[in-house]
Short mmCIF file of C-alpha atoms in Angstrom, two decimals:
data_model
loop_
_atom_site.label_atom_id
_atom_site.label_comp_id
_atom_site.label_asym_id
_atom_site.label_seq_id
_atom_site.Cartn_x
_atom_site.Cartn_y
_atom_site.Cartn_z
CA UNK F 1 -1.04 -15.74 18.51
CA UNK F 2 0.33 -15.75 15.00
CA UNK F 3 1.29 -12.46 13.31
CA UNK F 4 2.26 -11.70 9.74
CA UNK F 5 4.56 -8.69 9.41
CA UNK F 6 4.76 -6.87 6.09
CA UNK F 7 7.55 -4.44 5.23
CA UNK F 8 5.95 -2.71 2.27
CA UNK F 9 7.82 -2.03 -0.93
CA UNK F 10 7.02 -2.11 -4.59
CA UNK F 11 10.27 -3.60 -5.88
CA UNK F 12 10.80 -5.77 -2.85
CA UNK F 13 8.12 -6.32 -0.20
CA UNK F 14 9.27 -8.29 2.83
CA UNK F 15 7.03 -10.57 4.85
CA UNK F 16 7.62 -12.63 7.95
CA UNK F 17 5.30 -14.70 10.10
CA UNK F 18 5.96 -15.16 13.80
CA UNK F 19 4.12 -17.35 16.31
CA UNK F 20 4.19 -17.09 20.07
CA UNK F 21 5.18 -20.57 21.14
CA UNK F 22 5.59 -21.45 24.79
CA UNK F 23 7.71 -18.77 26.40
CA UNK F 24 9.29 -17.58 23.14
CA UNK F 25 8.68 -16.54 19.60
CA UNK F 26 9.11 -18.72 16.55
CA UNK F 27 9.59 -17.66 12.94
CA UNK F 28 7.16 -19.59 10.76
CA UNK F 29 7.98 -18.20 7.35
CA UNK F 30 9.57 -15.26 5.68
CA UNK F 31 10.39 -14.04 2.23
CA UNK F 32 9.91 -11.25 -0.24
CA UNK F 33 7.53 -10.42 -3.05
CA UNK F 34 9.30 -8.72 -5.92
CA UNK F 35 7.68 -6.93 -8.81
CA UNK F 36 9.52 -6.26 -12.02
CA UNK F 37 10.45 -2.60 -12.42
CA UNK F 38 9.82 -3.00 -16.15
CA UNK F 39 6.10 -3.47 -15.47
CA UNK F 40 3.69 -0.55 -15.28
CA UNK F 41 2.70 0.66 -11.81
CA UNK F 42 -0.90 -0.68 -11.96
CA UNK F 43 0.37 -4.12 -12.97
CA UNK F 44 2.96 -4.10 -10.20
CA UNK F 45 0.31 -3.18 -7.64
CA UNK F 46 -1.95 -5.93 -8.97
CA UNK F 47 0.83 -8.50 -8.75
CA UNK F 48 1.72 -7.43 -5.21
CA UNK F 49 -1.92 -7.45 -4.17
CA UNK F 50 -2.45 -10.93 -5.57
CA UNK F 51 0.66 -12.29 -3.85
CA UNK F 52 -0.12 -10.70 -0.49
CA UNK F 53 -3.74 -11.78 -0.64
CA UNK F 54 -2.58 -15.33 -1.35
CA UNK F 55 -0.11 -15.15 1.50
CA UNK F 56 -2.72 -13.96 4.00
CA UNK F 57 -5.13 -16.68 2.82
CA UNK F 58 -2.44 -19.35 3.07
CA UNK F 59 -1.05 -18.38 6.47
CA UNK F 60 -4.31 -17.19 7.98
CA UNK F 61 -2.60 -15.04 10.65
CA UNK F 62 -4.42 -13.71 13.70
CA UNK F 63 -3.18 -10.24 12.82
CA UNK F 64 -1.17 -8.41 10.17
CA UNK F 65 1.37 -5.74 11.08
CA UNK F 66 2.32 -3.30 8.32
CA UNK F 67 4.95 -0.59 8.51
CA UNK F 68 3.44 2.87 8.56
CA UNK F 69 5.12 4.78 5.75
CA UNK F 70 6.27 8.27 6.61
CA UNK F 71 7.82 10.73 4.26
CA UNK F 72 11.38 10.28 3.24
CA UNK F 73 13.66 12.47 1.23
CA UNK F 74 12.75 10.69 -1.98
CA UNK F 75 9.16 11.63 -2.64
CA UNK F 76 8.80 9.22 -5.56
CA UNK F 77 9.94 6.25 -3.47
CA UNK F 78 7.77 7.23 -0.50
CA UNK F 79 4.67 7.28 -2.70
CA UNK F 80 5.42 3.87 -4.22
CA UNK F 81 6.10 2.43 -0.76
CA UNK F 82 2.91 4.04 0.53
CA UNK F 83 0.91 2.49 -2.28
CA UNK F 84 2.46 -0.90 -1.57
CA UNK F 85 1.47 -0.44 2.08
CA UNK F 86 -2.05 0.45 0.99
CA UNK F 87 -2.26 -2.78 -1.01
CA UNK F 88 -1.02 -4.75 2.03
CA UNK F 89 -3.64 -3.12 4.28
CA UNK F 90 -6.25 -3.90 1.64
CA UNK F 91 -5.23 -7.58 1.39
CA UNK F 92 -5.49 -7.94 5.17
CA UNK F 93 -8.87 -6.18 5.34
CA UNK F 94 -10.23 -8.37 2.52
CA UNK F 95 -9.32 -11.44 4.57
CA UNK F 96 -11.11 -9.97 7.58
CA UNK F 97 -7.79 -9.89 9.40
CA UNK F 98 -7.07 -7.27 12.08
CA UNK F 99 -4.34 -4.89 10.97
CA UNK F 100 -1.92 -2.76 12.94
CA UNK F 101 0.51 -0.19 11.61
CA UNK F 102 3.79 0.72 13.25
CA UNK F 103 6.32 3.31 12.23
CA UNK F 104 9.93 2.19 11.77
CA UNK F 105 10.79 3.98 15.02
CA UNK F 106 8.10 2.16 16.96
CA UNK F 107 9.42 -1.16 15.66
CA UNK F 108 12.99 -0.29 16.61
CA UNK F 109 11.83 0.84 20.03
CA UNK F 110 9.92 -2.40 20.57
CA UNK F 111 12.54 -4.78 19.20
CA UNK F 112 15.87 -3.15 20.04
CA UNK F 113 14.81 -0.78 22.78
CA UNK F 114 15.47 2.56 21.18
CA UNK F 115 14.05 4.31 18.13
CA UNK F 116 17.40 5.24 16.67
CA UNK F 117 18.62 1.66 16.23
CA UNK F 118 20.44 0.81 13.01
CA UNK F 119 19.16 -1.71 10.49
CA UNK F 120 21.95 -4.07 11.56
CA UNK F 121 20.92 -3.87 15.22
CA UNK F 122 17.34 -4.74 14.25
CA UNK F 123 18.57 -7.70 12.20
CA UNK F 124 20.70 -9.00 15.07
CA UNK F 125 17.91 -8.63 17.59
CA UNK F 126 15.43 -10.37 15.27
CA UNK F 127 17.89 -13.20 14.86
CA UNK F 128 18.42 -13.44 18.62
CA UNK F 129 14.75 -13.22 19.58
CA UNK F 130 13.75 -15.86 17.03
CA UNK F 131 16.80 -18.05 17.63
CA UNK F 132 17.80 -18.08 13.97
CA UNK F 133 21.16 -19.47 12.89
CA UNK F 134 21.62 -16.64 10.40
CA UNK F 135 20.25 -13.12 10.15
CA UNK F 136 17.23 -13.18 7.81
CA UNK F 137 18.05 -12.03 4.29
CA UNK F 138 17.31 -9.87 2.43
CA UNK F 139 16.96 -7.22 5.19
CA UNK F 140 13.33 -6.73 4.15
CA UNK F 141 12.54 -10.11 5.72
CA UNK F 142 14.18 -9.07 8.99
CA UNK F 143 12.15 -5.85 8.94
CA UNK F 144 8.94 -7.81 8.38
CA UNK F 145 9.77 -10.23 11.19
CA UNK F 146 10.56 -7.24 13.41
CA UNK F 147 7.10 -5.84 12.68
CA UNK F 148 5.53 -9.13 13.73
CA UNK F 149 7.69 -9.23 16.89
CA UNK F 150 6.72 -5.64 17.63
CA UNK F 151 3.04 -6.53 17.38
CA UNK F 152 3.54 -9.55 19.63
CA UNK F 153 4.86 -7.25 22.31
CA UNK F 154 8.60 -7.39 22.12
CA UNK F 155 8.90 -5.41 25.32
CA UNK F 156 8.00 -8.43 27.43
CA UNK F 157 10.30 -10.58 25.33
CA UNK F 158 13.26 -8.29 25.79
CA UNK F 159 12.73 -8.43 29.51
CA UNK F 160 12.74 -12.23 29.34
CA UNK F 161 15.88 -12.21 27.23
CA UNK F 162 17.51 -9.80 29.67
CA UNK F 163 16.76 -12.21 32.51
CA UNK F 164 18.76 -14.89 30.65
CA UNK F 165 21.72 -12.97 29.26
CA UNK F 166 21.81 -9.96 31.54
CA UNK F 167 20.17 -6.62 30.91
CA UNK F 168 23.40 -5.06 29.69
CA UNK F 169 23.52 -7.45 26.73
CA UNK F 170 20.14 -6.69 25.26
CA UNK F 171 20.54 -2.95 25.46
CA UNK F 172 21.84 -0.96 22.55
CA UNK F 173 24.39 -0.90 21.11
CA UNK F 174 24.08 -4.62 20.58
CA UNK F 175 27.14 -6.67 19.75
CA UNK F 176 25.97 -9.52 17.48
CA UNK F 177 28.13 -12.14 19.20
CA UNK F 178 26.62 -11.36 22.56
CA UNK F 179 23.11 -11.65 21.30
CA UNK F 180 23.84 -14.91 19.49
CA UNK F 181 25.35 -16.10 22.72
CA UNK F 182 22.25 -15.05 24.55
CA UNK F 183 20.23 -17.51 22.50
CA UNK F 184 22.38 -20.53 23.39
CA UNK W 1 -13.62 5.72 -26.95
CA UNK W 2 -14.95 5.72 -23.41
CA UNK W 3 -12.78 6.86 -20.52
CA UNK W 4 -13.32 6.71 -16.78
CA UNK W 5 -11.53 9.45 -14.87
CA UNK W 6 -10.79 8.93 -11.19
CA UNK W 7 -9.81 11.79 -8.88
CA UNK W 8 -8.40 9.79 -5.98
CA UNK W 9 -9.25 10.53 -2.40
CA UNK W 10 -9.94 8.52 0.69
CA UNK W 11 -12.76 10.61 2.14
CA UNK W 12 -14.16 11.58 -1.23
CA UNK W 13 -13.04 9.94 -4.48
CA UNK W 14 -14.48 11.51 -7.62
CA UNK W 15 -15.24 9.59 -10.78
CA UNK W 16 -16.52 10.65 -14.15
CA UNK W 17 -17.02 8.76 -17.40
CA UNK W 18 -16.76 10.54 -20.73
CA UNK W 19 -17.46 9.18 -24.21
CA UNK W 20 -16.33 10.62 -27.49
CA UNK W 21 -19.56 10.96 -29.44
CA UNK W 22 -19.57 12.37 -32.96
CA UNK W 23 -17.50 15.53 -32.93
CA UNK W 24 -17.82 16.12 -29.21
CA UNK W 25 -17.54 14.62 -25.79
CA UNK W 26 -20.42 13.38 -23.69
CA UNK W 27 -20.53 12.84 -19.93
CA UNK W 28 -21.92 9.38 -19.22
CA UNK W 29 -21.81 9.30 -15.46
CA UNK W 30 -20.15 10.92 -12.52
CA UNK W 31 -20.20 10.78 -8.78
CA UNK W 32 -18.14 10.24 -5.70
CA UNK W 33 -17.23 7.33 -3.46
CA UNK W 34 -17.05 8.38 0.15
CA UNK W 35 -15.58 6.37 2.99
CA UNK W 36 -16.43 7.10 6.59
CA UNK W 37 -13.58 8.77 8.45
CA UNK W 38 -14.65 6.79 11.54
CA UNK W 39 -13.54 3.55 9.84
CA UNK W 40 -10.00 2.22 10.09
CA UNK W 41 -7.69 2.85 7.12
CA UNK W 42 -7.65 -0.79 5.91
CA UNK W 43 -11.45 -0.91 5.93
CA UNK W 44 -11.66 2.40 4.07
CA UNK W 45 -9.25 1.14 1.42
CA UNK W 46 -11.24 -2.08 1.11
CA UNK W 47 -14.50 -0.16 0.70
CA UNK W 48 -12.98 2.14 -1.89
CA UNK W 49 -11.44 -0.79 -3.75
CA UNK W 50 -14.74 -2.67 -3.82
CA UNK W 51 -16.65 0.37 -5.08
CA UNK W 52 -14.09 1.26 -7.77
CA UNK W 53 -13.81 -2.34 -8.92
CA UNK W 54 -17.60 -2.48 -9.20
CA UNK W 55 -17.61 0.79 -11.12
CA UNK W 56 -14.98 -0.38 -13.61
CA UNK W 57 -16.87 -3.67 -14.08
CA UNK W 58 -20.18 -1.86 -14.57
CA UNK W 59 -18.96 0.83 -16.95
CA UNK W 60 -16.33 -1.27 -18.72
CA UNK W 61 -14.34 1.76 -19.96
CA UNK W 62 -11.74 1.54 -22.72
CA UNK W 63 -9.29 3.25 -20.39
CA UNK W 64 -9.03 4.62 -16.87
CA UNK W 65 -7.31 7.94 -16.14
CA UNK W 66 -6.14 8.47 -12.55
CA UNK W 67 -4.60 11.62 -11.13
CA UNK W 68 -0.95 11.20 -10.35
CA UNK W 69 -0.52 12.24 -6.73
CA UNK W 70 2.42 14.49 -5.99
CA UNK W 71 3.49 15.70 -2.63
CA UNK W 72 1.58 18.46 -1.01
CA UNK W 73 2.22 20.38 2.12
CA UNK W 74 0.12 18.01 4.19
CA UNK W 75 2.09 14.77 4.23
CA UNK W 76 -0.67 12.84 5.95
CA UNK W 77 -3.21 13.75 3.29
CA UNK W 78 -0.81 13.07 0.42
CA UNK W 79 -0.20 9.54 1.66
CA UNK W 80 -3.91 8.80 2.04
CA UNK W 81 -4.60 10.23 -1.43
CA UNK W 82 -1.68 8.22 -2.82
CA UNK W 83 -3.03 5.03 -1.31
CA UNK W 84 -6.47 5.79 -2.74
CA UNK W 85 -4.80 6.29 -6.14
CA UNK W 86 -3.01 2.97 -5.71
CA UNK W 87 -6.33 1.25 -5.07
CA UNK W 88 -7.79 2.89 -8.20
CA UNK W 89 -4.83 1.74 -10.31
CA UNK W 90 -5.25 -1.73 -8.85
CA UNK W 91 -8.98 -1.86 -9.64
CA UNK W 92 -8.27 -0.88 -13.26
CA UNK W 93 -5.44 -3.40 -13.63
CA UNK W 94 -7.61 -6.17 -12.18
CA UNK W 95 -10.19 -5.48 -14.87
CA UNK W 96 -7.46 -5.63 -17.53
CA UNK W 97 -8.15 -1.99 -18.32
CA UNK W 98 -5.38 0.28 -19.67
CA UNK W 99 -4.52 2.98 -17.15
CA UNK W 100 -2.99 6.41 -17.60
CA UNK W 101 -1.87 8.81 -14.91
CA UNK W 102 -1.81 12.58 -15.26
CA UNK W 103 -0.66 15.19 -12.80
CA UNK W 104 -3.08 17.98 -11.88
CA UNK W 105 -0.97 20.36 -13.98
CA UNK W 106 -1.17 18.12 -17.04
CA UNK W 107 -4.95 17.99 -16.69
CA UNK W 108 -5.21 21.77 -16.36
CA UNK W 109 -2.94 22.22 -19.34
CA UNK W 110 -5.03 19.84 -21.43
CA UNK W 111 -8.44 21.08 -20.38
CA UNK W 112 -7.98 24.79 -19.73
CA UNK W 113 -4.79 25.43 -21.65
CA UNK W 114 -2.42 26.35 -18.86
CA UNK W 115 -1.10 24.48 -15.86
CA UNK W 116 -1.82 27.25 -13.39
CA UNK W 117 -5.59 27.24 -13.96
CA UNK W 118 -7.81 27.53 -10.88
CA UNK W 119 -10.26 24.82 -9.80
CA UNK W 120 -13.10 27.09 -10.90
CA UNK W 121 -11.65 27.46 -14.39
CA UNK W 122 -11.37 23.69 -14.69
CA UNK W 123 -14.98 23.31 -13.56
CA UNK W 124 -16.21 25.86 -16.08
CA UNK W 125 -14.26 24.31 -18.91
CA UNK W 126 -15.49 20.82 -18.05
CA UNK W 127 -19.03 22.14 -18.04
CA UNK W 128 -18.51 23.86 -21.39
CA UNK W 129 -16.76 20.95 -23.10
CA UNK W 130 -19.40 18.46 -21.95
CA UNK W 131 -22.34 20.85 -22.51
CA UNK W 132 -23.61 20.47 -18.96
CA UNK W 133 -26.32 22.76 -17.62
CA UNK W 134 -24.55 23.08 -14.28
CA UNK W 135 -20.93 22.66 -13.18
CA UNK W 136 -20.50 19.12 -11.84
CA UNK W 137 -20.63 18.92 -8.06
CA UNK W 138 -18.89 18.17 -5.83
CA UNK W 139 -15.70 19.52 -7.47
CA UNK W 140 -14.19 16.02 -7.25
CA UNK W 141 -16.57 14.96 -10.04
CA UNK W 142 -15.43 17.85 -12.24
CA UNK W 143 -11.80 16.86 -11.58
CA UNK W 144 -12.55 13.26 -12.54
CA UNK W 145 -14.34 14.35 -15.73
CA UNK W 146 -11.38 16.63 -16.50
CA UNK W 147 -9.05 13.63 -16.20
CA UNK W 148 -11.19 11.70 -18.69
CA UNK W 149 -11.27 14.72 -21.04
CA UNK W 150 -7.50 15.05 -20.71
CA UNK W 151 -7.06 11.42 -21.70
CA UNK W 152 -9.41 11.85 -24.65
CA UNK W 153 -7.15 14.61 -25.95
CA UNK W 154 -8.66 17.85 -24.87
CA UNK W 155 -6.21 19.78 -27.00
CA UNK W 156 -8.07 18.92 -30.18
CA UNK W 157 -11.35 19.70 -28.46
CA UNK W 158 -10.25 23.12 -27.33
CA UNK W 159 -9.26 23.95 -30.88
CA UNK W 160 -12.72 22.90 -32.04
CA UNK W 161 -14.36 24.98 -29.34
CA UNK W 162 -12.16 27.92 -30.31
CA UNK W 163 -13.36 27.64 -33.89
CA UNK W 164 -16.94 28.07 -32.66
CA UNK W 165 -16.67 30.74 -30.01
CA UNK W 166 -13.41 32.42 -30.98
CA UNK W 167 -9.98 31.64 -29.64
CA UNK W 168 -10.09 34.54 -27.20
CA UNK W 169 -13.04 32.99 -25.39
CA UNK W 170 -11.52 29.62 -24.67
CA UNK W 171 -8.31 31.02 -23.32
CA UNK W 172 -7.86 31.63 -19.63
CA UNK W 173 -9.16 33.39 -17.69
CA UNK W 174 -12.49 31.96 -18.74
CA UNK W 175 -15.69 33.80 -17.91
CA UNK W 176 -18.34 31.13 -17.27
CA UNK W 177 -21.06 32.97 -19.17
CA UNK W 178 -18.98 33.12 -22.33
CA UNK W 179 -18.17 29.47 -22.21
CA UNK W 180 -21.78 28.52 -21.58
CA UNK W 181 -22.66 30.67 -24.59
CA UNK W 182 -20.09 28.81 -26.62
CA UNK W 183 -21.96 25.58 -26.07
CA UNK W 184 -25.30 26.89 -27.39
#
C-alpha cells in the first residue's frame, strides 16, 4: 500500500509518499510545489495542476490523501488553499486514483493521538513513525507525510510504537528526544 | 471580441458566450454543466473540468470571465463553488485563454448599474441587452451571460441603450416590459 499525501497550498503545496513496508512505514519521497505569487491565479493553478498530475503519474500511488480545507480566519487564503485542494483532487481523479480527504484535526488525531496537537508535535511524530534522521522540511512536507500516514491507518502504528517505547512516550505531549529514542 | 462567461458551481455551472457584433452584443451559446451529487467530489471536479475544457476548446473565446467567489454564509457551499471556479480558471489557462474574474457586485454594477441589483433585475437586463425573447434559464445561464457582458464593457452598452429608450428606463428598478420594449 503506497499513499501520496498532499497538503494543498497555492504558494507552497507539500507532498509526501509513504509505503507500508513490513511492519512499518517508509517515506518514499517528499517535497513541495511552489508557484510564483507574481503569476496570475489561473496560471498558478495550471502550474500546480501540471506538477501534481506529473507527480501522480510518476509515483502511481494506490491512493491519494488530500487535506480537507475548512474555513480559516483569512477568507482569501482559505479560498486559494481550497482551489489548490480542488486541483489536487482533480489530478488524482484524472489518474483514476482513489482519493480520501482528511481534516487537519483528523490527521492530528490519527498521527499524534489528539486533534489539538501542535504542528511541531505532528512533525516529531512523522519523523519518529518514518524513522527519519531529521524532521521533514519545510513543514508542508511533514503535513503531507502525516496525511499519508493517516490514510495508512496510523492508529495501528501508534499502538505498535507504544509496544516498543511504552505507551506513555507516544502520547501527547510528545518530547522529541523520546520519540527519536523510540525509533532506535 | 468573443467572451465566455462562467458562473461557477459544482451542481450547476452556468456558461454563456457573448460576441460584440456591430453596435450591440449577441448571445452565441449558453447552458449549464451539471455534476451528479451522488458522485464523489474528485469525480465531480474531473467531470466539470473535462466539460469546461471541451467548451473552451470548442468555442475558442478571446477571453473567459469567471465569477470571483467570495464567502457566503454557507461555508460548505462556498468551498465547492470556489473549487468549481478554480477548475474553470484552470481550463481557461490550459487553453492559453486570458481570464478575468469579477465579483457578483461588479457584474451587477456593470450590467444593471448598481451593485445591489436583484437576480431578477440582472436576468431582465441580460435579456434586454442581448435581445432575447425570453430570460435565459436556468438563472445560472443569465449570470454567465452577465459575466461576459460585464467583461465586454456593459457600461458603454447601457449608455447606448439609454439613448434609445431613455435613461430613466435603464436605471434600476427595471420593469421587464419596458426593457423588452427598448429592444424593439
